[in-house]
Amino acid sequence: MNSASRYRDFMRLLERWPLEPTKSGRDIGERIRECVKIAFNSEQFNGDPKYCDQQYKSLKNLSDNSYANTYKRNKPYSSTGLTAEECKLLLSNESLEYLKKDDRGLISKLFNRD
């Protein structure tokens, strides 16, 4: 497989990777796209096809959510006690801006403690 077809495969995979608009500048899909472009431009992937294929397989597994499907979670929340939706809200750019403006510590802000 040549580098052009590998690049097309990566681009098709990245099209399926969701972008999170509430995390612009900090989104993992955005960052992965940048890294893939850099790797192809720097010949990192073109010089080592085995490494390129390994990286593609790893990204595909993440994109397909294969690990979450293989290792089912017993509880619908994280170690913080927050659900996925609550974590998503907390990590949005708007929430982080709010937390930066407040003088209290993170834990106090999260649990409304003075």
Short mmCIF file of C-alpha atoms in Angstrom, two decimals:
data_model
loop_
_atom_site.label_atom_id
_atom_site.label_comp_id
_atom_site.label_asym_id
_atom_site.label_seq_id
_atom_site.Cartn_x
_atom_site.Cartn_y
_atom_site.Cartn_z
CA MET A 1 0.00 0.00 0.00
CA ASN A 2 1.45 3.38 -0.95
CA SER A 3 1.45 6.52 1.17
CA ALA A 4 -1.37 8.19 -0.78
CA SER A 5 -3.78 5.31 -0.10
CA ARG A 6 -2.67 5.19 3.56
CA TYR A 7 -3.36 8.91 3.85
CA ARG A 8 -6.84 8.43 2.32
CA ASP A 9 -7.54 5.64 4.82
CA PHE A 10 -6.57 7.93 7.70
CA MET A 11 -8.73 10.75 6.34
CA ARG A 12 -11.75 8.43 6.04
CA LEU A 13 -11.17 7.25 9.61
CA LEU A 14 -10.85 10.82 10.89
CA GLU A 15 -14.14 11.78 9.19
CA ARG A 16 -15.84 9.32 11.55
CA TRP A 17 -14.07 10.79 14.59
CA PRO A 18 -16.46 13.23 16.24
CA LEU A 19 -15.39 16.81 16.90
CA GLU A 20 -16.56 18.33 20.16
CA PRO A 21 -17.56 21.96 19.51
CA THR A 22 -17.58 22.79 23.23
CA LYS A 23 -13.84 22.03 23.42
CA SER A 24 -12.41 23.92 20.46
CA GLY A 25 -8.66 24.15 20.78
CA ARG A 26 -8.66 21.22 23.24
CA ASP A 27 -10.59 18.58 21.31
CA ILE A 28 -8.95 15.16 20.90
CA GLY A 29 -10.36 14.69 17.38
CA GLU A 30 -8.86 18.02 16.40
CA ARG A 31 -5.51 17.07 17.92
CA ILE A 32 -5.43 13.65 16.23
CA ARG A 33 -6.08 15.29 12.86
CA GLU A 34 -3.14 17.66 13.43
CA CYS A 35 -0.83 14.79 14.45
CA VAL A 36 -1.74 12.70 11.40
CA LYS A 37 -1.05 15.65 9.07
CA ILE A 38 2.29 16.29 10.76
CA ALA A 39 3.24 12.59 10.61
CA PHE A 40 2.52 12.36 6.88
CA ASN A 41 4.23 15.68 6.12
CA SER A 42 7.34 14.70 8.09
CA GLU A 43 7.59 11.28 6.39
CA GLN A 44 7.17 9.59 9.78
CA PHE A 45 4.39 7.36 8.42
CA ASN A 46 5.73 7.13 4.87
CA GLY A 47 9.13 5.87 6.02
CA ASP A 48 7.78 3.07 8.21
CA PRO A 49 4.65 1.36 6.80
CA LYS A 50 4.45 -1.08 9.73
CA TYR A 51 4.37 1.80 12.24
CA CYS A 52 1.78 3.62 10.12
CA ASP A 53 -0.45 0.54 10.01
CA GLN A 54 -0.09 0.07 13.76
CA GLN A 55 -1.13 3.69 14.42
CA TYR A 56 -4.09 3.32 12.05
CA LYS A 57 -5.27 0.16 13.82
CA SER A 58 -5.01 1.87 17.23
CA LEU A 59 -7.02 4.88 16.07
CA LYS A 60 -9.60 2.62 14.43
CA ASN A 61 -10.04 0.68 17.69
CA LEU A 62 -10.61 3.94 19.57
CA SER A 63 -12.96 5.27 16.91
CA ASP A 64 -14.98 2.05 16.86
CA ASN A 65 -15.19 2.17 20.67
CA SER A 66 -13.92 -1.42 20.70
CA TYR A 67 -12.39 -1.15 24.18
CA ALA A 68 -15.60 0.16 25.73
CA ASN A 69 -17.49 -2.67 24.04
CA THR A 70 -14.96 -5.28 25.17
CA TYR A 71 -14.65 -4.04 28.75
CA LYS A 72 -18.17 -3.12 29.82
CA ARG A 73 -18.53 -0.75 32.76
CA ASN A 74 -20.64 -1.77 35.73
CA LYS A 75 -21.54 1.78 36.75
CA PRO A 76 -22.75 4.68 34.56
CA TYR A 77 -20.47 7.19 36.27
CA SER A 78 -16.75 7.92 36.69
CA SER A 79 -14.46 7.77 39.69
CA THR A 80 -15.52 11.33 40.50
CA GLY A 81 -19.12 10.22 40.84
CA LEU A 82 -20.12 12.28 37.80
CA THR A 83 -21.91 10.87 34.77
CA ALA A 84 -20.46 11.19 31.27
CA GLU A 85 -22.81 14.09 30.51
CA GLU A 86 -21.80 15.91 33.71
CA CYS A 87 -18.11 15.43 32.85
CA LYS A 88 -18.74 16.72 29.33
CA LEU A 89 -20.45 19.82 30.72
CA LEU A 90 -17.73 20.42 33.31
CA LEU A 91 -14.96 20.17 30.69
CA SER A 92 -16.60 22.52 28.18
CA ASN A 93 -14.83 25.79 27.36
CA GLU A 94 -17.65 27.76 29.04
CA SER A 95 -17.34 25.85 32.32
CA LEU A 96 -13.59 26.20 32.35
CA GLU A 97 -13.89 29.95 31.78
CA TYR A 98 -16.32 30.18 34.70
CA LEU A 99 -13.94 28.23 36.92
CA LYS A 100 -11.04 30.52 35.96
CA LYS A 101 -13.01 33.63 36.97
CA ASP A 102 -13.92 32.32 40.42
CA ASP A 103 -11.30 32.71 43.19
CA ARG A 104 -12.26 29.58 45.13
CA GLY A 105 -10.53 26.22 44.63
CA LEU A 106 -11.82 23.65 42.14
CA ILE A 107 -13.37 21.32 44.74
CA SER A 108 -15.15 24.23 46.46
CA LYS A 109 -16.51 25.40 43.12
CA LEU A 110 -17.72 21.95 42.13
CA PHE A 111 -19.48 21.29 45.41
CA ASN A 112 -20.51 24.91 46.14
CA ARG A 113 -18.46 25.08 49.32
CA ASP A 114 -17.18 28.42 50.57
#
